[in-house]
C-alpha cells in the first residue's frame, strides 16, 4: 500500500477541482428540486389550482424521486455509473422546462415526475464520486451539499424572473441550468478519473472489515423523515403563506422561499465546521432541538419577523444535512450507495407525501392551521437522534495511504 503514497500530492489538485465542479453541477441539479415548489404559486394563479391540486405537483416530483433514489443507490453499490450524472441532470431540467407548456394536469404531473426521477438518479452516484474527491472529509462533503443548497436558493429567483415576466409558457427557458450542469458533470468526471481506482480498491477492503449498524441507520432515517416533512411542507406553501402573513405580493412570497433555501447554504457550511469541533451527533441533536422554536415562530409570528424565523428554521434544518449523509455512510459501510440513496433521497423526498394532506387541510380550514402540525416534527426528530451514537470507523485499522485511508469507511457508493 505504500506504493500509493507518491502519487497523492499530484492528485490532490485534481480531486479538489473535481469537488468544485461537482458542487457547481449539484447546484444546477437542485435548482430543479427548488423550482417545483417555486412554480406552485404560478400554477395557482394561471390555472386556478386548489391547494391540494398544487401540492399534488410537489408530490409527483417527490414520490418517484423518493422511491427511485434508493434503487439507484443500490445500483451504485454494485457498479460505477458515472454517465448518470450528465444524463440525469438533463432529465431533471427537461421535466421542469416542459411543466408550463400544457394546461393538462395529468401531463404536468408526468413531466414533473420525470424531473424527479432525474434528481433521484443524480444524487447517489454524484455523492459516491464526491466522497472519492473529498477523501472522506466532512467539510468537503459539506461543500458538495452546499452546491445543492445554492441551487435550491437560486430556484425561486430563476423561476420568478422567467415565469413572472413570460408566464408559464416561458418555462422552456428553465432548461438552461441543466445544460450547464451536464457540461460541469462531464468536466468533473474527466478530472476525477485518476483517483477512482485507488478509492474503489480501498472501498472493497472497507467492506470486508466494516459492520453495518442497521438499527442506528433506521433510527436516523426516521429523524430525517421528520426533517423532510417540515422542509417540504414549508417549501410548498411558505411563498403563499408569506403573502398572507405580511400582506405582500409576489415579491414577498419569492423572498420567503429564497430565505428558506439560502439559510440552508449557511447551515450546511456551519454544520461541517461545528461537527469538526463538537462531533457530528452533538451537532445533529442540537440542530433538531433548536429547530422546534424556529418552526413555531415561522408558523405563528406575523409580519416581517416571519423572515427571521424562516432563516432560523432553514439553518436548523440544514446544519445536520451533510452530517446525515456521512453518518449514514459510516453506519452502513457495506452498503454506502444504499445509505446515500436513503439519506439523500427517500427520507428527504418522502416529505412530499405530506404535502397533499397539508393542502387539503388548508382548503378545508386555513393555511396557518394546516401548517401548525409541522411544529411537532422537530421534537419527534430530536427524540430519535438523542439515541444515536458515533459509528465505528473501520478505516482506523487499514493502510495509511492518503486516498485509501480517507475512503476506507465507504464502499463505492456515495
Short mmCIF file of C-alpha atoms in Angstrom, two decimals:
data_model
loop_
_atom_site.label_atom_id
_atom_site.label_comp_id
_atom_site.label_asym_id
_atom_site.label_seq_id
_atom_site.Cartn_x
_atom_site.Cartn_y
_atom_site.Cartn_z
CA UNK A 1 0.00 0.00 0.00
CA UNK A 2 2.94 2.33 0.46
CA UNK A 3 3.30 2.48 -3.31
CA UNK A 4 0.15 4.59 -3.37
CA UNK A 5 1.72 7.40 -1.41
CA UNK A 6 3.88 9.14 -4.06
CA UNK A 7 1.02 9.95 -6.45
CA UNK A 8 -1.09 11.52 -3.68
CA UNK A 9 0.32 15.07 -3.91
CA UNK A 10 -0.22 15.18 -7.69
CA UNK A 11 -3.83 14.01 -7.44
CA UNK A 12 -4.81 16.45 -4.68
CA UNK A 13 -5.29 19.44 -7.04
CA UNK A 14 -7.33 17.35 -9.48
CA UNK A 15 -9.58 15.98 -6.75
CA UNK A 16 -10.09 19.49 -5.38
CA UNK A 17 -11.02 20.68 -8.85
CA UNK A 18 -13.36 17.71 -9.22
CA UNK A 19 -15.13 18.54 -5.98
CA UNK A 20 -15.58 22.15 -7.07
CA UNK A 21 -17.04 21.09 -10.41
CA UNK A 22 -19.30 18.54 -8.73
CA UNK A 23 -20.56 21.19 -6.30
CA UNK A 24 -21.42 23.51 -9.17
CA UNK A 25 -23.12 20.66 -11.00
CA UNK A 26 -25.02 19.81 -7.82
CA UNK A 27 -26.27 23.41 -7.72
CA UNK A 28 -27.60 23.08 -11.28
CA UNK A 29 -29.45 19.85 -10.44
CA UNK A 30 -31.00 21.02 -7.18
CA UNK A 31 -32.35 24.12 -8.89
CA UNK A 32 -34.99 21.72 -10.18
CA UNK A 33 -35.89 20.44 -6.72
CA UNK A 34 -36.47 24.03 -5.63
CA UNK A 35 -38.14 25.03 -8.92
CA UNK A 36 -41.12 22.72 -8.44
CA UNK A 37 -42.13 24.46 -5.20
CA UNK A 38 -41.37 27.86 -6.72
CA UNK A 39 -43.78 27.13 -9.59
CA UNK A 40 -46.71 26.37 -7.25
CA UNK A 41 -47.96 29.99 -6.88
CA UNK A 42 -47.90 30.40 -10.66
CA UNK A 43 -49.88 27.20 -11.17
CA UNK A 44 -52.46 28.54 -8.72
CA UNK A 45 -52.60 31.92 -10.45
CA UNK A 46 -52.69 30.82 -14.11
CA UNK A 47 -54.54 27.52 -13.81
CA UNK A 48 -56.69 28.15 -10.72
CA UNK A 49 -55.49 25.00 -8.97
CA UNK A 50 -56.62 24.35 -5.41
CA UNK A 51 -54.04 23.99 -2.64
CA UNK A 52 -54.47 20.23 -2.81
CA UNK A 53 -54.00 20.11 -6.60
CA UNK A 54 -50.90 22.30 -6.43
CA UNK A 55 -49.39 20.17 -3.66
CA UNK A 56 -50.03 17.14 -5.86
CA UNK A 57 -47.44 18.52 -8.27
CA UNK A 58 -44.90 18.66 -5.45
CA UNK A 59 -45.87 15.10 -4.59
CA UNK A 60 -45.32 13.96 -8.18
CA UNK A 61 -41.72 15.18 -8.08
CA UNK A 62 -41.11 13.83 -4.59
CA UNK A 63 -42.80 10.45 -4.82
CA UNK A 64 -40.91 8.98 -7.76
CA UNK A 65 -37.70 10.57 -6.54
CA UNK A 66 -38.11 9.09 -3.08
CA UNK A 67 -38.84 5.61 -4.44
CA UNK A 68 -36.23 5.64 -7.19
CA UNK A 69 -33.28 7.13 -5.35
CA UNK A 70 -32.57 4.16 -3.03
CA UNK A 71 -32.79 1.91 -6.11
CA UNK A 72 -30.16 3.99 -7.87
CA UNK A 73 -28.13 3.89 -4.65
CA UNK A 74 -28.25 0.10 -4.61
CA UNK A 75 -27.07 0.06 -8.24
CA UNK A 76 -24.07 2.23 -7.37
CA UNK A 77 -23.20 -0.27 -4.62
CA UNK A 78 -22.60 -2.80 -7.40
CA UNK A 79 -21.47 -0.76 -10.41
CA UNK A 80 -19.87 2.58 -11.15
CA UNK A 81 -22.34 4.60 -13.26
CA UNK A 82 -20.70 8.00 -13.86
CA UNK A 83 -22.66 8.58 -17.08
CA UNK A 84 -25.75 9.03 -14.90
CA UNK A 85 -24.56 12.48 -13.82
CA UNK A 86 -24.96 14.39 -17.11
CA UNK A 87 -27.93 12.29 -18.26
CA UNK A 88 -29.89 12.72 -15.03
CA UNK A 89 -29.11 16.44 -14.94
CA UNK A 90 -30.67 16.86 -18.37
CA UNK A 91 -33.73 14.79 -17.36
CA UNK A 92 -34.27 16.95 -14.26
CA UNK A 93 -34.15 20.14 -16.32
CA UNK A 94 -36.25 18.96 -19.24
CA UNK A 95 -39.06 17.81 -16.96
CA UNK A 96 -39.37 21.20 -15.26
CA UNK A 97 -38.92 23.06 -18.54
CA UNK A 98 -41.93 21.24 -20.04
CA UNK A 99 -44.17 21.71 -16.99
CA UNK A 100 -45.55 25.05 -18.11
CA UNK A 101 -46.39 24.16 -21.71
CA UNK A 102 -49.59 22.17 -21.23
CA UNK A 103 -52.74 23.02 -19.32
CA UNK A 104 -53.30 19.30 -18.78
CA UNK A 105 -52.91 18.47 -15.09
CA UNK A 106 -52.00 14.84 -15.86
CA UNK A 107 -49.29 15.85 -18.33
CA UNK A 108 -47.90 18.37 -15.88
CA UNK A 109 -47.68 15.65 -13.24
CA UNK A 110 -45.94 13.35 -15.73
CA UNK A 111 -43.18 15.77 -16.77
CA UNK A 112 -42.57 16.86 -13.18
CA UNK A 113 -42.24 13.18 -12.28
CA UNK A 114 -39.59 12.81 -15.00
CA UNK A 115 -37.71 15.66 -13.36
CA UNK A 116 -37.97 13.88 -10.01
CA UNK A 117 -36.50 10.70 -11.49
CA UNK A 118 -33.63 12.73 -12.92
CA UNK A 119 -32.90 14.16 -9.49
CA UNK A 120 -33.10 10.67 -7.98
CA UNK A 121 -30.65 9.21 -10.49
CA UNK A 122 -28.14 12.00 -9.94
CA UNK A 123 -27.57 12.05 -6.19
CA UNK A 124 -26.26 8.58 -5.21
CA UNK A 125 -23.66 8.45 -7.98
CA UNK A 126 -22.67 12.10 -7.53
CA UNK A 127 -22.27 11.59 -3.78
CA UNK A 128 -20.15 8.49 -4.41
CA UNK A 129 -17.79 10.44 -6.66
CA UNK A 130 -17.80 13.43 -4.29
CA UNK A 131 -16.81 11.09 -1.47
CA UNK A 132 -13.81 10.00 -3.54
CA UNK A 133 -12.86 13.57 -4.40
CA UNK A 134 -13.29 14.75 -0.81
CA UNK A 135 -11.22 11.84 0.61
CA UNK A 136 -13.83 11.35 3.33
CA UNK A 137 -13.67 14.92 4.68
CA UNK A 138 -16.87 16.05 6.40
CA UNK A 139 -16.13 19.69 5.49
CA UNK A 140 -15.52 18.75 1.86
CA UNK A 141 -18.75 16.77 1.69
CA UNK A 142 -20.36 19.86 3.19
CA UNK A 143 -19.06 21.81 0.19
CA UNK A 144 -20.75 19.33 -2.13
CA UNK A 145 -24.01 19.71 -0.19
CA UNK A 146 -23.58 23.49 -0.23
CA UNK A 147 -23.72 23.41 -4.01
CA UNK A 148 -27.15 21.80 -3.83
CA UNK A 149 -28.36 24.33 -1.29
CA UNK A 150 -27.25 27.21 -3.50
CA UNK A 151 -29.25 25.63 -6.30
CA UNK A 152 -32.30 25.48 -4.05
CA UNK A 153 -31.82 29.15 -3.15
CA UNK A 154 -31.45 30.20 -6.79
CA UNK A 155 -34.60 28.35 -7.86
CA UNK A 156 -37.27 30.86 -6.75
CA UNK A 157 -35.26 33.75 -8.19
CA UNK A 158 -34.84 31.97 -11.51
CA UNK A 159 -38.47 30.85 -11.71
CA UNK A 160 -39.72 34.30 -10.75
CA UNK A 161 -37.51 36.00 -13.33
CA UNK A 162 -38.67 33.66 -16.11
CA UNK A 163 -42.32 32.95 -15.30
CA UNK A 164 -43.32 36.27 -13.75
CA UNK A 165 -42.30 38.03 -16.96
CA UNK A 166 -43.25 35.47 -19.63
CA UNK A 167 -45.84 33.32 -17.88
CA UNK A 168 -45.76 29.55 -17.65
CA UNK A 169 -45.29 29.39 -21.42
CA UNK A 170 -41.74 30.69 -20.86
CA UNK A 171 -40.85 27.59 -18.83
CA UNK A 172 -38.62 26.07 -21.57
CA UNK A 173 -36.03 28.70 -20.62
CA UNK A 174 -35.66 26.86 -17.31
CA UNK A 175 -33.66 24.14 -19.09
CA UNK A 176 -30.55 26.38 -19.28
CA UNK A 177 -29.08 25.35 -15.86
CA UNK A 178 -29.43 21.69 -16.86
CA UNK A 179 -27.33 22.26 -19.96
CA UNK A 180 -24.66 23.98 -17.86
CA UNK A 181 -24.87 21.27 -15.20
CA UNK A 182 -24.40 18.45 -17.71
CA UNK A 183 -21.25 20.14 -19.02
CA UNK A 184 -19.92 20.63 -15.47
CA UNK A 185 -20.56 16.98 -14.63
CA UNK A 186 -18.71 15.82 -17.72
CA UNK A 187 -15.75 18.02 -16.82
CA UNK A 188 -15.76 16.75 -13.22
CA UNK A 189 -15.72 13.13 -14.37
CA UNK A 190 -12.66 13.77 -16.51
CA UNK A 191 -10.71 15.22 -13.58
CA UNK A 192 -11.69 12.57 -11.04
CA UNK A 193 -10.91 9.51 -13.17
CA UNK A 194 -7.35 9.27 -11.89
CA UNK A 195 -8.45 8.64 -8.30
CA UNK A 196 -11.36 6.25 -8.74
CA UNK A 197 -9.28 3.06 -8.98
CA UNK A 198 -7.45 3.66 -5.71
CA UNK A 199 -10.64 4.70 -3.94
CA UNK A 200 -12.54 1.69 -5.23
CA UNK A 201 -9.79 -0.67 -4.05
CA UNK A 202 -9.87 0.89 -0.58
CA UNK A 203 -13.65 0.71 -0.53
CA UNK A 204 -13.60 -3.01 -1.29
CA UNK A 205 -11.26 -3.51 1.66
CA UNK A 206 -13.59 -1.47 3.86
CA UNK A 207 -16.48 -3.77 3.01
CA UNK A 208 -14.51 -6.72 4.32
CA UNK A 209 -13.88 -5.11 7.72
CA UNK A 210 -16.89 -2.81 8.13
CA UNK A 211 -20.03 -3.81 10.01
CA UNK A 212 -23.45 -2.39 9.15
CA UNK A 213 -25.45 -0.87 12.02
CA UNK A 214 -28.94 -1.01 10.57
CA UNK A 215 -30.65 -0.10 13.84
CA UNK A 216 -28.81 3.21 14.14
CA UNK A 217 -29.25 3.89 10.44
CA UNK A 218 -33.01 3.32 10.53
CA UNK A 219 -33.35 5.45 13.65
CA UNK A 220 -31.53 8.31 11.96
CA UNK A 221 -33.62 7.80 8.82
CA UNK A 222 -36.77 8.26 10.91
CA UNK A 223 -35.42 11.59 12.14
CA UNK A 224 -34.64 12.65 8.57
CA UNK A 225 -38.23 11.86 7.61
CA UNK A 226 -39.38 14.31 10.30
CA UNK A 227 -37.00 16.92 8.92
CA UNK A 228 -38.24 16.23 5.41
CA UNK A 229 -41.90 16.73 6.30
CA UNK A 230 -41.11 20.15 7.76
CA UNK A 231 -38.89 21.22 4.89
CA UNK A 232 -41.09 20.02 2.02
CA UNK A 233 -44.24 21.33 3.71
CA UNK A 234 -42.75 24.77 4.14
CA UNK A 235 -41.21 24.71 0.65
CA UNK A 236 -44.59 24.05 -0.94
CA UNK A 237 -46.52 26.72 0.95
CA UNK A 238 -44.18 29.31 2.51
CA UNK A 239 -44.42 31.57 -0.54
CA UNK A 240 -48.22 31.70 -0.30
CA UNK A 241 -48.09 31.91 3.49
CA UNK A 242 -45.68 34.87 3.46
CA UNK A 243 -48.04 36.78 1.21
CA UNK A 244 -50.86 36.22 3.69
CA UNK A 245 -48.85 36.99 6.83
CA UNK A 246 -47.05 40.08 5.53
CA UNK A 247 -49.70 41.46 3.19
CA UNK A 248 -47.16 41.48 0.36
CA UNK A 249 -47.42 40.22 -3.19
CA UNK A 250 -45.24 38.08 -5.42
CA UNK A 251 -42.04 39.68 -4.15
CA UNK A 252 -42.88 38.82 -0.52
CA UNK A 253 -43.53 35.19 -1.45
CA UNK A 254 -40.39 34.83 -3.57
CA UNK A 255 -38.31 36.42 -0.79
CA UNK A 256 -39.64 33.94 1.77
CA UNK A 257 -38.76 30.93 -0.39
CA UNK A 258 -35.35 32.41 -1.16
CA UNK A 259 -34.62 32.88 2.56
CA UNK A 260 -35.72 29.31 3.28
CA UNK A 261 -33.30 27.94 0.71
CA UNK A 262 -30.43 30.39 1.28
CA UNK A 263 -30.41 29.69 5.02
CA UNK A 264 -29.72 26.10 4.06
CA UNK A 265 -26.47 27.12 2.38
CA UNK A 266 -25.31 28.83 5.57
CA UNK A 267 -26.44 25.92 7.71
CA UNK A 268 -24.60 23.34 5.64
CA UNK A 269 -21.27 25.18 5.92
CA UNK A 270 -21.78 25.67 9.65
CA UNK A 271 -22.69 22.01 10.12
CA UNK A 272 -19.37 20.69 8.84
CA UNK A 273 -17.35 23.14 10.91
CA UNK A 274 -19.35 22.58 14.09
CA UNK A 275 -19.08 18.81 13.67
CA UNK A 276 -15.29 19.07 13.43
CA UNK A 277 -15.24 20.84 16.78
CA UNK A 278 -18.07 19.24 18.74
CA UNK A 279 -18.79 15.95 16.97
CA UNK A 280 -21.50 15.02 14.49
CA UNK A 281 -24.01 13.52 16.91
CA UNK A 282 -23.94 16.50 19.29
CA UNK A 283 -24.47 18.94 16.42
CA UNK A 284 -27.34 16.89 14.98
CA UNK A 285 -29.09 16.75 18.37
CA UNK A 286 -28.80 20.49 18.99
CA UNK A 287 -30.00 21.26 15.48
CA UNK A 288 -33.25 19.36 15.92
CA UNK A 289 -33.79 20.90 19.35
CA UNK A 290 -33.30 24.46 18.11
CA UNK A 291 -35.44 23.92 15.02
CA UNK A 292 -38.54 23.45 17.18
CA UNK A 293 -38.92 27.11 18.31
CA UNK A 294 -37.83 28.32 14.87
CA UNK A 295 -40.67 26.43 13.14
CA UNK A 296 -43.12 27.64 15.77
CA UNK A 297 -42.09 31.23 15.05
CA UNK A 298 -42.44 30.70 11.32
CA UNK A 299 -45.99 29.42 11.67
CA UNK A 300 -47.23 31.71 14.43
CA UNK A 301 -45.41 35.06 14.20
CA UNK A 302 -46.91 37.59 11.75
CA UNK A 303 -45.31 40.50 9.92
CA UNK A 304 -41.70 40.98 8.82
CA UNK A 305 -40.32 38.94 11.76
CA UNK A 306 -41.57 35.94 9.78
CA UNK A 307 -38.43 36.13 7.63
CA UNK A 308 -36.15 35.89 10.66
CA UNK A 309 -37.83 32.70 11.80
CA UNK A 310 -37.74 31.28 8.27
CA UNK A 311 -33.98 31.85 8.21
CA UNK A 312 -33.54 30.20 11.62
CA UNK A 313 -35.70 27.27 10.55
CA UNK A 314 -33.67 26.82 7.40
CA UNK A 315 -30.36 26.88 9.24
CA UNK A 316 -31.65 24.41 11.82
CA UNK A 317 -32.89 22.03 9.15
CA UNK A 318 -29.68 22.21 7.13
CA UNK A 319 -26.94 22.20 9.77
CA UNK A 320 -27.27 18.39 10.08
CA UNK A 321 -27.86 17.76 6.36
CA UNK A 322 -24.34 16.74 5.22
CA UNK A 323 -23.82 15.08 8.62
CA UNK A 324 -26.80 12.81 7.94
CA UNK A 325 -25.08 11.68 4.73
CA UNK A 326 -21.69 10.90 6.27
CA UNK A 327 -23.24 9.28 9.33
CA UNK A 328 -25.39 7.10 7.07
CA UNK A 329 -22.35 6.07 5.06
CA UNK A 330 -20.47 5.19 8.24
CA UNK A 331 -23.39 3.28 9.75
CA UNK A 332 -23.60 1.15 6.57
CA UNK A 333 -20.01 0.71 5.34
CA UNK A 334 -21.04 -2.34 3.30
CA UNK A 335 -23.95 -0.55 1.61
CA UNK A 336 -22.81 3.04 1.16
CA UNK A 337 -24.68 3.50 -2.12
CA UNK A 338 -27.89 2.46 -0.40
CA UNK A 339 -27.09 4.74 2.53
CA UNK A 340 -26.58 7.68 0.18
CA UNK A 341 -29.78 6.90 -1.72
CA UNK A 342 -31.79 6.83 1.51
CA UNK A 343 -30.25 9.83 3.28
CA UNK A 344 -30.17 11.99 0.14
CA UNK A 345 -33.33 10.61 -1.43
CA UNK A 346 -36.00 8.53 0.24
CA UNK A 347 -36.07 10.21 3.62
CA UNK A 348 -35.61 13.67 2.11
CA UNK A 349 -38.24 13.36 -0.61
CA UNK A 350 -40.77 11.43 1.46
CA UNK A 351 -41.87 14.71 2.99
CA UNK A 352 -43.66 15.29 -0.29
CA UNK A 353 -46.16 12.64 0.77
CA UNK A 354 -47.38 15.04 3.44
CA UNK A 355 -47.91 17.93 1.02
CA UNK A 356 -51.35 16.84 -0.25
CA UNK A 357 -52.51 16.42 3.35
CA UNK A 358 -51.35 19.95 4.17
CA UNK A 359 -53.01 21.24 1.01
CA UNK A 360 -56.30 19.50 1.77
CA UNK A 361 -56.26 20.82 5.33
CA UNK A 362 -55.57 24.34 4.02
CA UNK A 363 -58.53 24.08 1.62
CA UNK A 364 -60.79 22.93 4.48
CA UNK A 365 -59.55 25.38 7.14
CA UNK A 366 -56.70 27.84 6.61
CA UNK A 367 -53.06 27.66 5.60
CA UNK A 368 -51.94 28.62 9.11
CA UNK A 369 -53.99 25.80 10.65
CA UNK A 370 -52.63 23.34 8.10
CA UNK A 371 -49.01 24.30 8.82
CA UNK A 372 -49.29 24.24 12.61
CA UNK A 373 -48.73 20.44 12.98
CA UNK A 374 -45.26 20.91 11.45
CA UNK A 375 -44.12 22.31 14.80
CA UNK A 376 -44.23 18.82 16.35
CA UNK A 377 -41.88 17.12 13.89
CA UNK A 378 -38.56 18.64 15.03
CA UNK A 379 -39.40 17.44 18.55
CA UNK A 380 -40.03 13.92 17.29
CA UNK A 381 -36.79 14.03 15.31
CA UNK A 382 -34.89 15.12 18.43
CA UNK A 383 -36.29 12.18 20.40
CA UNK A 384 -34.93 9.85 17.73
CA UNK A 385 -31.45 11.36 17.28
CA UNK A 386 -30.77 11.55 21.00
CA UNK A 387 -30.45 7.73 20.95
CA UNK A 388 -27.75 7.76 18.25
CA UNK A 389 -24.03 7.15 18.72
CA UNK A 390 -20.95 7.87 16.64
CA UNK A 391 -20.42 4.93 14.26
CA UNK A 392 -17.34 2.74 14.45
CA UNK A 393 -14.70 3.78 11.95
CA UNK A 394 -13.07 0.74 10.33
CA UNK A 395 -10.57 2.90 8.46
CA UNK A 396 -8.51 3.21 11.62
CA UNK A 397 -7.28 -0.34 11.06
CA UNK A 398 -6.43 -0.01 7.37
CA UNK A 399 -3.37 1.11 5.47
CA UNK A 400 -2.25 4.73 5.73
CA UNK A 401 -2.02 5.64 2.06
CA UNK A 402 -3.59 9.11 1.64
CA UNK A 403 -6.53 8.43 -0.69
CA UNK A 404 -7.41 4.91 0.52
CA UNK A 405 -7.05 5.93 4.18
CA UNK A 406 -9.73 8.57 3.97
CA UNK A 407 -12.03 6.40 1.93
CA UNK A 408 -11.91 3.18 3.91
CA UNK A 409 -15.22 3.97 5.54
CA UNK A 410 -17.36 3.93 2.40
CA UNK A 411 -17.80 1.38 -0.33
CA UNK A 412 -18.04 2.51 -3.97
CA UNK A 413 -21.34 4.19 -3.11
CA UNK A 414 -21.60 7.90 -2.19
#
